[in-house]
Short mmCIF file of C-alpha atoms in Angstrom, two decimals:
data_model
loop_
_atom_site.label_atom_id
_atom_site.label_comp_id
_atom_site.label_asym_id
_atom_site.label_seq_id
_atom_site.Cartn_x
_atom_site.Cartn_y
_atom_site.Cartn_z
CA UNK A 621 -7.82 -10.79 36.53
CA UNK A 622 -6.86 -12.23 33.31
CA UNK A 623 -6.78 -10.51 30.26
CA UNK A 624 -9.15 -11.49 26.91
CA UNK A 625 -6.38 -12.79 25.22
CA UNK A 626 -5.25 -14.76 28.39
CA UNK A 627 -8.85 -15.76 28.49
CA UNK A 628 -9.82 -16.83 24.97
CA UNK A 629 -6.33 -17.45 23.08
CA UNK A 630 -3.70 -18.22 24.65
CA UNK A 631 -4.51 -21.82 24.51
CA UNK A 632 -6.20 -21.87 21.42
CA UNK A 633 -4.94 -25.18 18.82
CA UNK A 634 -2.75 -24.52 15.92
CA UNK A 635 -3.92 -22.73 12.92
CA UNK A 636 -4.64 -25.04 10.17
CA UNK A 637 -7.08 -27.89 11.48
CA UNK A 638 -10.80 -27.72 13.09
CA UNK A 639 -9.54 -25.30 16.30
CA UNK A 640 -11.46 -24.20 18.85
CA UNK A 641 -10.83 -20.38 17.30
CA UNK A 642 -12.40 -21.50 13.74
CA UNK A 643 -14.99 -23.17 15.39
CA UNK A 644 -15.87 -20.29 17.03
CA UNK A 645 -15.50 -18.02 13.67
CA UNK A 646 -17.79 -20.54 11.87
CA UNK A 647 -20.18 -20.59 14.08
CA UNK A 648 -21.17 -16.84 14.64
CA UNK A 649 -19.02 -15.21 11.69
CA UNK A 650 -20.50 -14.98 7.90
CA UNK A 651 -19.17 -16.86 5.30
CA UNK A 652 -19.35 -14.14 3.18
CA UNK A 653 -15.89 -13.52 4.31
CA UNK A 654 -12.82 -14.80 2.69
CA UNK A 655 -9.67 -15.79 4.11
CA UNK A 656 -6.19 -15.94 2.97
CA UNK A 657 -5.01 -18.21 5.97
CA UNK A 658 -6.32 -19.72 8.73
CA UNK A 659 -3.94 -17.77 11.12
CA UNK A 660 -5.08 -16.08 14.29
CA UNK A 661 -3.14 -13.20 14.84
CA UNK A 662 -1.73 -12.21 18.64
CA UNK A 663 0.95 -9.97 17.81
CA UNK A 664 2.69 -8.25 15.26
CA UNK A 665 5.93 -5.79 15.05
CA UNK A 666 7.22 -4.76 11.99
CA UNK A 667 7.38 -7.22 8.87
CA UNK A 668 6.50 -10.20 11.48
CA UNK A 669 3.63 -11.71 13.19
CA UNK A 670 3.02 -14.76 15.34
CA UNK A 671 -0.09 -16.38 15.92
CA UNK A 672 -2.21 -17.29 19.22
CA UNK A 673 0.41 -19.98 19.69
CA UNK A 674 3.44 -17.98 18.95
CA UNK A 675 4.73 -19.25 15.54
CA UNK A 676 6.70 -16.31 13.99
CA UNK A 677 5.22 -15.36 10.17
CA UNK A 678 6.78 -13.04 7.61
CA UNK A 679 4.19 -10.83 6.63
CA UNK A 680 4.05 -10.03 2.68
CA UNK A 681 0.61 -9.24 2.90
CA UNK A 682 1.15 -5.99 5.15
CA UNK A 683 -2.89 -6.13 5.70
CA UNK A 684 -3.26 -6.08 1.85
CA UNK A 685 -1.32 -2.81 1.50
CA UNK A 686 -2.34 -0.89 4.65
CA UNK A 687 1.05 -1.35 6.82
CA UNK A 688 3.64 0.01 4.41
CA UNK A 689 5.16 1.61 7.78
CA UNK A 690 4.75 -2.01 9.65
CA UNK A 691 3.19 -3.90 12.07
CA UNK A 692 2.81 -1.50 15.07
CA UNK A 693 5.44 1.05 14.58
CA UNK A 694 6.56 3.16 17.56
CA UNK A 695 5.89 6.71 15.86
CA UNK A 696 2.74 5.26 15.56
CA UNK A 697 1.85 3.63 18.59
CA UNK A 698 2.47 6.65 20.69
CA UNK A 699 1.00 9.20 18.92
CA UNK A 700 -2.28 7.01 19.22
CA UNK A 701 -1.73 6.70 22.65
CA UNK A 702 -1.23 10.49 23.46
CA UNK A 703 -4.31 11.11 21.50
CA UNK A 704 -6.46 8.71 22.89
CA UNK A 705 -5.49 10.71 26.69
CA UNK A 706 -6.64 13.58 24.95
CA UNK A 707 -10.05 12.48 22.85
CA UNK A 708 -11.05 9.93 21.21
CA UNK A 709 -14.13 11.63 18.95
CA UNK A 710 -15.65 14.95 18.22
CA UNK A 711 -17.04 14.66 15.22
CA UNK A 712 -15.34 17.29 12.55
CA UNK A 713 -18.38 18.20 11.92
CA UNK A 714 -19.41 19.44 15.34
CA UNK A 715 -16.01 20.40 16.89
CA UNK A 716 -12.91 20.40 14.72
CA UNK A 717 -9.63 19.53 15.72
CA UNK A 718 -5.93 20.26 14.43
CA UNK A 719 -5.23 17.30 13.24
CA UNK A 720 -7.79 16.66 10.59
CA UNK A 721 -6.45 19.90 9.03
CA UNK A 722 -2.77 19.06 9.22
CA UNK A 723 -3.66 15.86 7.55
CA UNK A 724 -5.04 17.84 4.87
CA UNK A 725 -2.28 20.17 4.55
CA UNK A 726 0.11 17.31 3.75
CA UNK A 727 -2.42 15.61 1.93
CA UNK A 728 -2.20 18.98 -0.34
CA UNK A 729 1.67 19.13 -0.17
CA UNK A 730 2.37 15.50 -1.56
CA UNK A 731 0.09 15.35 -3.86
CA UNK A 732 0.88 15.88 -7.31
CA UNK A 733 0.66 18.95 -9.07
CA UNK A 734 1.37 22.57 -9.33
CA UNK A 735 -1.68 24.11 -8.63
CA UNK A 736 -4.12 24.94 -5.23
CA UNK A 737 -5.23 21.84 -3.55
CA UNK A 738 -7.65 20.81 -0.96
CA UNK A 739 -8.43 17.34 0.86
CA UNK A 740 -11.73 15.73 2.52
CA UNK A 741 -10.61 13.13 5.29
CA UNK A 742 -13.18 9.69 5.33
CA UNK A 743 -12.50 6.19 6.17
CA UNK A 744 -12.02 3.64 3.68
CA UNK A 745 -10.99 3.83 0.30
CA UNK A 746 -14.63 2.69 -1.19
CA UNK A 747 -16.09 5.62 0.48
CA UNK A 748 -12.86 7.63 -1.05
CA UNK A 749 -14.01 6.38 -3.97
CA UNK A 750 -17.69 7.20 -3.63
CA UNK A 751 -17.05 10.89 -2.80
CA UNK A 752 -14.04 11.36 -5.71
CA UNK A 753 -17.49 10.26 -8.06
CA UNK A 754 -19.47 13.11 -6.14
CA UNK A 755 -17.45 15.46 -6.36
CA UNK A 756 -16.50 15.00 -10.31
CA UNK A 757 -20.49 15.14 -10.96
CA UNK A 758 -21.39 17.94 -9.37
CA UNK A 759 -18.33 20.05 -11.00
CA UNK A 760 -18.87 18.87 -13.85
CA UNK A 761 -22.75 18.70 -14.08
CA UNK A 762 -22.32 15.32 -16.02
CA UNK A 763 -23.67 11.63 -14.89
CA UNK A 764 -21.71 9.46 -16.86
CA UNK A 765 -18.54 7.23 -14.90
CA UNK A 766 -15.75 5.42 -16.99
CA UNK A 767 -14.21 2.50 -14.88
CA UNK A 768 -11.61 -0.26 -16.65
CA UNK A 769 -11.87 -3.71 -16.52
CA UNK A 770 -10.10 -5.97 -13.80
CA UNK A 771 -10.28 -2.58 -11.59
CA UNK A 772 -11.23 -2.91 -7.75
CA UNK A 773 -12.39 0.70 -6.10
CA UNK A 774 -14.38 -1.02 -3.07
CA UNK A 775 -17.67 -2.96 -2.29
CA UNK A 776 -20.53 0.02 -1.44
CA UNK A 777 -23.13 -0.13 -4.39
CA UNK A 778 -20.81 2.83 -6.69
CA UNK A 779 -17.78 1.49 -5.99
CA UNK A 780 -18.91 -2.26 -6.82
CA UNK A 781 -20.45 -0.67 -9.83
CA UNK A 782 -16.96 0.47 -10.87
CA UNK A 783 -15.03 -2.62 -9.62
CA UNK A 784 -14.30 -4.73 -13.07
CA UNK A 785 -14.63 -7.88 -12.22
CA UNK A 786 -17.73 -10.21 -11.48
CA UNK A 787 -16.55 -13.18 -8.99
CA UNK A 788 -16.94 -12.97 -6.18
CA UNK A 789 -17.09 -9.08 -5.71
CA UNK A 790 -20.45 -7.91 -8.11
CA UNK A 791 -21.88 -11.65 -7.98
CA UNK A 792 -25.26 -10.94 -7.02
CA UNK A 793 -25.45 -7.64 -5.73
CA UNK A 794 -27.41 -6.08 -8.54
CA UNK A 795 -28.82 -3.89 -10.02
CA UNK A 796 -25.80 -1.64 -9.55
CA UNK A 797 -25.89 2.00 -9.83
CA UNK A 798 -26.53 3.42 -13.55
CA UNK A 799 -24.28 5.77 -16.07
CA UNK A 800 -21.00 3.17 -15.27
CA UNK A 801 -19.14 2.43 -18.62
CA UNK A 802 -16.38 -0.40 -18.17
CA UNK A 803 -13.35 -0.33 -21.42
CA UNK A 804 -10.36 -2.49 -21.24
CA UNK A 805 -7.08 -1.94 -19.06
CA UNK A 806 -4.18 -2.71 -21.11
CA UNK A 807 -2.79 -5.99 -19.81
CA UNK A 808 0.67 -6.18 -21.49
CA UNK A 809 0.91 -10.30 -20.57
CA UNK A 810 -2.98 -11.02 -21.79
CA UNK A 811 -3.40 -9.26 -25.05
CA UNK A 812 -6.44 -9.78 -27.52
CA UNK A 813 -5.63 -11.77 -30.41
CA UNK A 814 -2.83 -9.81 -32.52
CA UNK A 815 -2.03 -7.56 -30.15
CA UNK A 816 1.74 -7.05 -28.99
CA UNK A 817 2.46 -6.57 -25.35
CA UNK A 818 4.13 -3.33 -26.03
CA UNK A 819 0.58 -2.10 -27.86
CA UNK A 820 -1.43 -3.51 -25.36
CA UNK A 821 -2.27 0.40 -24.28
CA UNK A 822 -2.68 1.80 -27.56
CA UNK A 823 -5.36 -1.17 -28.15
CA UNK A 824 -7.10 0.42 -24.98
CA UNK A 825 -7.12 3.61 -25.53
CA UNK A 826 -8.27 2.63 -28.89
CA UNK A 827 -11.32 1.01 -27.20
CA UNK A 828 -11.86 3.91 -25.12
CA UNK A 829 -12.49 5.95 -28.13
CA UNK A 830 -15.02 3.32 -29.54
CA UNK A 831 -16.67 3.50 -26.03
CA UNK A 832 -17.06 6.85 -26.42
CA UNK A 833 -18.71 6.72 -30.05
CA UNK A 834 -20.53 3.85 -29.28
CA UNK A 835 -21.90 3.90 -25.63
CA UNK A 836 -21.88 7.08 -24.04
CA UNK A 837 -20.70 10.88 -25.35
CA UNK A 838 -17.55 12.11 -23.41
CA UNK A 839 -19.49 15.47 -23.48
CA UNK A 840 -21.87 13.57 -20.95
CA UNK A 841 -18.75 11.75 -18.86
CA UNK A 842 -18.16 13.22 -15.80
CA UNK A 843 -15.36 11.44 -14.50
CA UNK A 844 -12.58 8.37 -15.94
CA UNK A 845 -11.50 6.31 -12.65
CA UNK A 846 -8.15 4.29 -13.09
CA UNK A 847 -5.27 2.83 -10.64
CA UNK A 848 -2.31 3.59 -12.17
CA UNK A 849 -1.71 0.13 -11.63
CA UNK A 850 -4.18 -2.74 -10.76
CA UNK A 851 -4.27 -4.28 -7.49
CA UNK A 852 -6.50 -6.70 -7.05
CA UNK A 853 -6.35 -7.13 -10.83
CA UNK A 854 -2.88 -8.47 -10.26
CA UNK A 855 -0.57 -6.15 -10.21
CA UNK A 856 -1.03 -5.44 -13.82
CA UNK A 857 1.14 -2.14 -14.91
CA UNK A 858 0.05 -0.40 -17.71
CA UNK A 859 2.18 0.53 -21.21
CA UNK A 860 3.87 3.79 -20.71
CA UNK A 861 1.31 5.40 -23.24
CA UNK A 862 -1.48 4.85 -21.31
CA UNK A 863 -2.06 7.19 -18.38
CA UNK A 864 -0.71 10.05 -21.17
CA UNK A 865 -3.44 9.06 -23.17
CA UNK A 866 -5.99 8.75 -20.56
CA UNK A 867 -4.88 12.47 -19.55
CA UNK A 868 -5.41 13.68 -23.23
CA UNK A 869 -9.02 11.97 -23.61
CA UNK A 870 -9.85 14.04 -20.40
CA UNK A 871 -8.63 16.92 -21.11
CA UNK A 872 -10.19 17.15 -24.57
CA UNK A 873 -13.21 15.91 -23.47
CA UNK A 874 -13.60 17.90 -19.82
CA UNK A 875 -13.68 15.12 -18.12
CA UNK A 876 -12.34 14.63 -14.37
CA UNK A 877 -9.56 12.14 -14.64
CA UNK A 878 -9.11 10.25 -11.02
CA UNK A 879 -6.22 8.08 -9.71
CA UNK A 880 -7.53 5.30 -7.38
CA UNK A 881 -4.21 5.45 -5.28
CA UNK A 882 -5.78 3.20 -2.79
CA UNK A 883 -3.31 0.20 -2.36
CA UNK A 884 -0.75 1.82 -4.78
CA UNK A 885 -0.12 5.23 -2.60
CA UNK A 886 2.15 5.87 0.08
CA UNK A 887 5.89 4.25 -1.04
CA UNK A 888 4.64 0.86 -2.62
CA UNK A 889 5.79 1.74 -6.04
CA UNK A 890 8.84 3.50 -4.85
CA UNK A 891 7.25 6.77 -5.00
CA UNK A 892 4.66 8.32 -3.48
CA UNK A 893 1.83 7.82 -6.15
CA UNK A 894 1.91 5.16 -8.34
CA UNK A 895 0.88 7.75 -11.18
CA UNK A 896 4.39 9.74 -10.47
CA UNK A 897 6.05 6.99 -12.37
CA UNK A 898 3.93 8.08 -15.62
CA UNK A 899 4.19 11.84 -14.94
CA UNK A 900 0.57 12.22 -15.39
CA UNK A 901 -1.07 14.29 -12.78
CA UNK A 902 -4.66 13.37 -11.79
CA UNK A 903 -7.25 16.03 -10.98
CA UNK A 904 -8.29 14.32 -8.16
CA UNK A 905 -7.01 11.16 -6.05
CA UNK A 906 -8.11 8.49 -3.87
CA UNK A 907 -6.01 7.06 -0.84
CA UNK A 908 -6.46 4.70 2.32
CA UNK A 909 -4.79 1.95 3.30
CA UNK A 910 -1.12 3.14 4.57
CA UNK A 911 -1.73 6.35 5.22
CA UNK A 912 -3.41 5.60 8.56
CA UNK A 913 -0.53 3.14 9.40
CA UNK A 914 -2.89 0.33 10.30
CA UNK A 915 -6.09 2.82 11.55
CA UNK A 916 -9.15 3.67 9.24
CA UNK A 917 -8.08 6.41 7.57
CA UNK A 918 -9.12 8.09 3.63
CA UNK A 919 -9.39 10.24 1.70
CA UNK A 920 -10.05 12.71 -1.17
CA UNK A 921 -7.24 15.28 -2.58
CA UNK A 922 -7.12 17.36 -5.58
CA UNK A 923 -7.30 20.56 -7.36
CA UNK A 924 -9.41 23.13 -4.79
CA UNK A 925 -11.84 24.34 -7.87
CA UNK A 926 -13.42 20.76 -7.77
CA UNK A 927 -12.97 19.84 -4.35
CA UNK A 928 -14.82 23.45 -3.51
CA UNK A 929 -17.69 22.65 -6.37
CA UNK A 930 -19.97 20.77 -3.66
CA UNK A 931 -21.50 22.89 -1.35
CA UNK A 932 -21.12 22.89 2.40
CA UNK A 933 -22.91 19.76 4.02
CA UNK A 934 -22.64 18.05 0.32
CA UNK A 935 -19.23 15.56 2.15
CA UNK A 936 -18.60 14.25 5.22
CA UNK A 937 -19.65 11.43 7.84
CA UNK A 938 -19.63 10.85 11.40
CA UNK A 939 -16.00 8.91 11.69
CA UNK A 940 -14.29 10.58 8.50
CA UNK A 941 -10.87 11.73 9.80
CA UNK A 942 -11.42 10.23 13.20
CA UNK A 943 -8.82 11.76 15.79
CA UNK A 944 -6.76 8.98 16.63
CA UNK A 945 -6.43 7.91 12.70
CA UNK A 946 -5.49 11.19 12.15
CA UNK A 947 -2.85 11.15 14.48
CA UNK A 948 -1.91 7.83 13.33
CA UNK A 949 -0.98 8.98 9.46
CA UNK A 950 0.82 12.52 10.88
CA UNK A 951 3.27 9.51 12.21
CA UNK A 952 3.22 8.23 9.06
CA UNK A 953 4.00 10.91 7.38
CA UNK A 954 7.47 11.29 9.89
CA UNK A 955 8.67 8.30 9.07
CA UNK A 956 8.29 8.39 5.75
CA UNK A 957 10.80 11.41 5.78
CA UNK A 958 12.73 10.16 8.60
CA UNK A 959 13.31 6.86 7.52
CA UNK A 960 13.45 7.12 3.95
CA UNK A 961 10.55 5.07 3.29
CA UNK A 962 10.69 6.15 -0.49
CA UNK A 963 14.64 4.76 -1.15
CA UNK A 964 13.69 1.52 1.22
CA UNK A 965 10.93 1.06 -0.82
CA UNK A 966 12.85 1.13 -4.18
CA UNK A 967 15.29 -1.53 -2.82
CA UNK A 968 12.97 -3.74 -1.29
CA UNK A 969 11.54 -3.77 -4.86
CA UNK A 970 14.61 -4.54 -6.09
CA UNK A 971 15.38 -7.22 -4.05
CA UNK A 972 12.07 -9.08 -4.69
CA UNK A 973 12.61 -8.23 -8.73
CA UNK A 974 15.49 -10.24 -8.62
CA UNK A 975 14.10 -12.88 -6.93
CA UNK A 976 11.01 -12.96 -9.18
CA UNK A 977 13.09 -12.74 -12.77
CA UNK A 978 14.84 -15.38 -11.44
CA UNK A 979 12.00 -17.77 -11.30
CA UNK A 980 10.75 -16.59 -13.95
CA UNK A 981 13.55 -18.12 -15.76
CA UNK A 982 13.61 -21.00 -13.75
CA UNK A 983 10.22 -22.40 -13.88
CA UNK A 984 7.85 -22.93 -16.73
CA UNK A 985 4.74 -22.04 -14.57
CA UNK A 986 6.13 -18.93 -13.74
CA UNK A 987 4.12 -16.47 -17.04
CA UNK A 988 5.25 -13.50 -15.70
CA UNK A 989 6.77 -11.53 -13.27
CA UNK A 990 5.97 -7.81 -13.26
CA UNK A 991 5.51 -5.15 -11.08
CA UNK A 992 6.54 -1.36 -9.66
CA UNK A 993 8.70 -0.73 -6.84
CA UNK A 994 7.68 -3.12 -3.78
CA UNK A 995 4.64 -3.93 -5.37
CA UNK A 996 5.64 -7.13 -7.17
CA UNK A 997 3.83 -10.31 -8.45
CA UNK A 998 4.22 -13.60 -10.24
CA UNK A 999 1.29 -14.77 -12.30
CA UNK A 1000 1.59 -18.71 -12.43
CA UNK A 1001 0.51 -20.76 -15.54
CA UNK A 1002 -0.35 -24.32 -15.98
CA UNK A 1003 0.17 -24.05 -19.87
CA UNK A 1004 2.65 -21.74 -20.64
CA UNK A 1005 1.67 -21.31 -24.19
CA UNK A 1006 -1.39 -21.01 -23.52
CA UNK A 1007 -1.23 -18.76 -20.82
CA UNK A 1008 -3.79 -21.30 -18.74
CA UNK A 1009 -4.02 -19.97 -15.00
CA UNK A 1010 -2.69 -22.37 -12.62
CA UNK A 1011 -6.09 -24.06 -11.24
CA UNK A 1012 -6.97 -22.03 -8.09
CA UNK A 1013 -6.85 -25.42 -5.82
CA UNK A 1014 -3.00 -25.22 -6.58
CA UNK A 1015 -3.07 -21.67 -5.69
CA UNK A 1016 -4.83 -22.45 -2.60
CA UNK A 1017 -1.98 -24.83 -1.48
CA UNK A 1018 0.93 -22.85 -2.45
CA UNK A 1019 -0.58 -19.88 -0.17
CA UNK A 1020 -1.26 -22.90 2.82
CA UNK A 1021 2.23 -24.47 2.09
CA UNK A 1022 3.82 -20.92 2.90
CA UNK A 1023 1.79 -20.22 6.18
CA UNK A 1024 2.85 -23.88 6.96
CA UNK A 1025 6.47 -23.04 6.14
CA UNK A 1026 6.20 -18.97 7.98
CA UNK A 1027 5.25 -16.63 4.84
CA UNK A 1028 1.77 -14.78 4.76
CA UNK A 1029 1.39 -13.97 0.93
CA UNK A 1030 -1.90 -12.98 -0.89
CA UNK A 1031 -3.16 -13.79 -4.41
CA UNK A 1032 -5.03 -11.60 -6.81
CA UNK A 1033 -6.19 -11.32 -10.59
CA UNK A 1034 -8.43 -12.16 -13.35
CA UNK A 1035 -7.99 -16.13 -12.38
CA UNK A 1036 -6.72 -15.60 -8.78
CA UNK A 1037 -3.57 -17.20 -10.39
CA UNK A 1038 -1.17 -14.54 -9.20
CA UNK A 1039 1.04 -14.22 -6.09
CA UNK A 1040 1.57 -10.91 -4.87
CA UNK A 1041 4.18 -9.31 -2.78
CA UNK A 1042 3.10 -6.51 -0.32
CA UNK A 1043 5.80 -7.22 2.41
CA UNK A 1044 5.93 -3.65 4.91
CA UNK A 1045 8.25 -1.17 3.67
CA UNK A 1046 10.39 -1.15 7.14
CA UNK A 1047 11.64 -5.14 6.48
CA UNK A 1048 14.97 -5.87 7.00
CA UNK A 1049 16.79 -7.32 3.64
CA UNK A 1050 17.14 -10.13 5.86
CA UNK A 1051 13.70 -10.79 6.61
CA UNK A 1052 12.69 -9.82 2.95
CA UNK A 1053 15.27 -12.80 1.68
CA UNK A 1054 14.04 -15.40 4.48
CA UNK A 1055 10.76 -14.91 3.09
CA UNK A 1056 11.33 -15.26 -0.43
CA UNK A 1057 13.48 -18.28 0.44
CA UNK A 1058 10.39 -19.98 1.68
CA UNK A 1059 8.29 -18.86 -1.26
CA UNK A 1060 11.08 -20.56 -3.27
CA UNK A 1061 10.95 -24.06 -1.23
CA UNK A 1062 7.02 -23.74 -2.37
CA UNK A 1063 7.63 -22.96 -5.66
CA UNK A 1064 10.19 -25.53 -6.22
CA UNK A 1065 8.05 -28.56 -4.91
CA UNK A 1066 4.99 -27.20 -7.35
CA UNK A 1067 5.06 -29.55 -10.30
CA UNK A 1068 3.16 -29.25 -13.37
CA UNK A 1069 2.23 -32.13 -15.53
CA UNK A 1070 0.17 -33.20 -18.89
CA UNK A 1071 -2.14 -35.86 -18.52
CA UNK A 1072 -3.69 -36.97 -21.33
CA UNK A 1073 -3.70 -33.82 -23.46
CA UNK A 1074 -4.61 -31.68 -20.63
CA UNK A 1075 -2.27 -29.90 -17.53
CA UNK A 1076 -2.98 -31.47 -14.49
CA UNK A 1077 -0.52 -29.34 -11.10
CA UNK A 1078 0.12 -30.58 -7.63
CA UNK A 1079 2.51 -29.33 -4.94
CA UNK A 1080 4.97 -31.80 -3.32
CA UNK A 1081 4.95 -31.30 0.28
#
């Protein structure tokens, strides 16, 4: 008997024109959903994947942040498999199991700070996000949320609420949930008039403090939400003064401070939180993505006293720390000791950095490139004065021109003018190079023009 995939892909047309797979996906798929390529995954291993005709991709997207271990890693395969023999759901709720608790425990071991922690195990990092908000309301007694602009925390009606940026996430979906107060995330490369880069948080925090006489009373805030550095945003990183400062506000005020760790946890900065590189500890945090190692996996951590404030039956869900993603992200955690994940991330990082700088340099339509650890991006300008974001047709055709060529890579930010790197911490420096190499060919064929006063951009194929 043949297999589905013998069945309904192995003879499937090349990604790229009308195929008999995209067909199929517009007729009974909603368009609601956006796609970075038009590549039909078969198999993946590590950094690579190849597609349902077997062309071989680099992957820098890494499922936008979720497979910082890789594509199917062994650790991770088996220990799915062994659990899957043994069962596949229970319910914590009902029956607990040992794994949802060690999960916890290490949750409680990494995290930072010195002080008692406890976890709550859910599935994806909006419904992290939801229950971090929970949580910091009913300790606190307090309605009021403070979100930043350009933030993404998920698309459930809270987390959209929070998410600071209209198109295409909030268009529409309104009214959104009430007592959500949005200031500005310093953006070192896109300051206000008059504003240096290198004051770019003080100008924030500055803002933050005219929210707070202006808007809403930090006696009535129950919560600030931040990622310590923006993801979808771009890949923005912060001045050093700003996570300090946030910390301060929250502390005067007795407000919960949260770190959205959701695509920055887990090795992509080169440590384990993004926030570690600040040294500002977070009374609560969100993560998702890598710590399942490719499986739904999330969660809430932080300091017991406001995890405990809820009372029993006030968290929870059916599939929240589901066995087999449990047993996916006690892999995870393995490797990440065993192989080092932490030091491989920090020279992965520096290899792209290099790269990056380099173009940077090279070409005028490259603004900036910035970044932490592996979690590097190049924001590309038509109008380098100006700072005018590289039309998002352009974009569009660098991203095809590098499927085309074997490189999966993602944009993000304000203008969806910036490429971002999220290649699998477990890539070879060899595979790392070959992909920036083709990134490079793109890059080099991308000319930018003026025509008649204003900056037209094409990309030579």
């Amino acid at each position: 008997m043949k297999t589905l995939n013998e069945r309904t892909l192995k003879h499937s047309p090349a990604p790229g024109g009308q195929s008999a797979l995209w067909s199929r996906r517009e007729a009974s798929v909603s368009r609601a959903l956006y796609h970075y390529t038009r590549i039909f995954a078969d198999r993946a291993k590590g950094a690579v994947l190849w597609d349902t005709q077997g062309k071989r991709y680099l992957d820098f997207a890494g499922g936008i942040g979720t497979l910082n271990v890789g594509h199917c890693h062994p650790r991770v395969v088996a220990a799915i498999k062994e659990q899957a023999e043994r069962f596949l759901h229970t319910c914590f709720h009902v029956a607990p199991y040992e794994g949802y608790v060690r999960v916890c425990e290490h949750l409680t071991k990494v995290a930072p700070g010195n002080f008692p922690k406890k976890a709550v195990l859910l599935s994806t990092g909006a419904e992290a996000v939801e229950n971090a908000v929970k949580i910091a309301r009913r300790y606190t007694g307090r309605e009021g949320i403070v979100a930043f602009n350009l933030s993404f925390h998920g698309r459930t009606l809270m987390a959209l609420t929070l998410t600071g940026k209209e198109k295409p996430y909030r268009d529409g979906f309104g009214p959104y949930a009430p007592e959500v107060y949005h200031s500005p995330y310093p953006y070192p490369y896109r300051t206000p008039a008059g504003v240096s880069a290198d004051k770019a948080g003080a100008y924030a925090l500055e803002r933050l403090n005219e929210l707070f006489e202006v808007k809403v009373d930090p006696k009535r805030v129950a919560a600030m939400i931040v990622e310590p550095v923006l993801g979808e945003g771009g890949f923005v990183v912060p001045t050093p003064d700003f996570l300090p400062g946030l910390r301060k506000l929250c502390d005067r005020h007795g407000i919960v401070l949260i770190f959205d760790e959701v695509q920055t946890g887990f090795g992509r900065t080169g440590t384990m939180f993004a926030g570690e590189h600040a040294g500002v500890v977070p009374d609560l945090m969100t993560v998702a993505k890598s710590l399942g190692g490719g499986l739904p996996l999330s969660g809430v951590v932080g300091k017991a006293k406001i995890m405990d404030a809820v009372s029993p039956g006030g968290l929870g869900g059916t599939y929240g720390g589901n066995p087999l993603a449990c047993a996916a992200a006690l892999a995870v955690f393995e490797i990440f000791e065993e192989e080092n994940l932490l030091k491989r991330a920090q020279a992965i990082g520096r290899l792209i950095e290099k790269r990056f700088k380099a173009w940077e340099r090279r070409f005028d339509f490259v603004g900036e490139a910035r970044g932490l650890g592996a979690m590097q991006a190049l924001e590309l300008v038509a109008e380098p004065k100006t700072k005018a974001p590289l039309p998002e047709d352009i974009m569009r055709s660098i991203l095809d021109q590098c499927a085309d060529r074997g490189l999966i890579i993602l944009k993000a930010g304000l203008y969806n003018n910036v490429l971002r790197s999220l290649a699998p911490l477990v890539a070879s420096d060899q595979e790392v190079e070959e992909g920036l190499d083709i990134l490079e060919s793109v890059l080099s064929g991308l000319r930018v023009k003026a025509n008649n006063g204003h900056r037209s951009s094409s990309v030579k194929r």
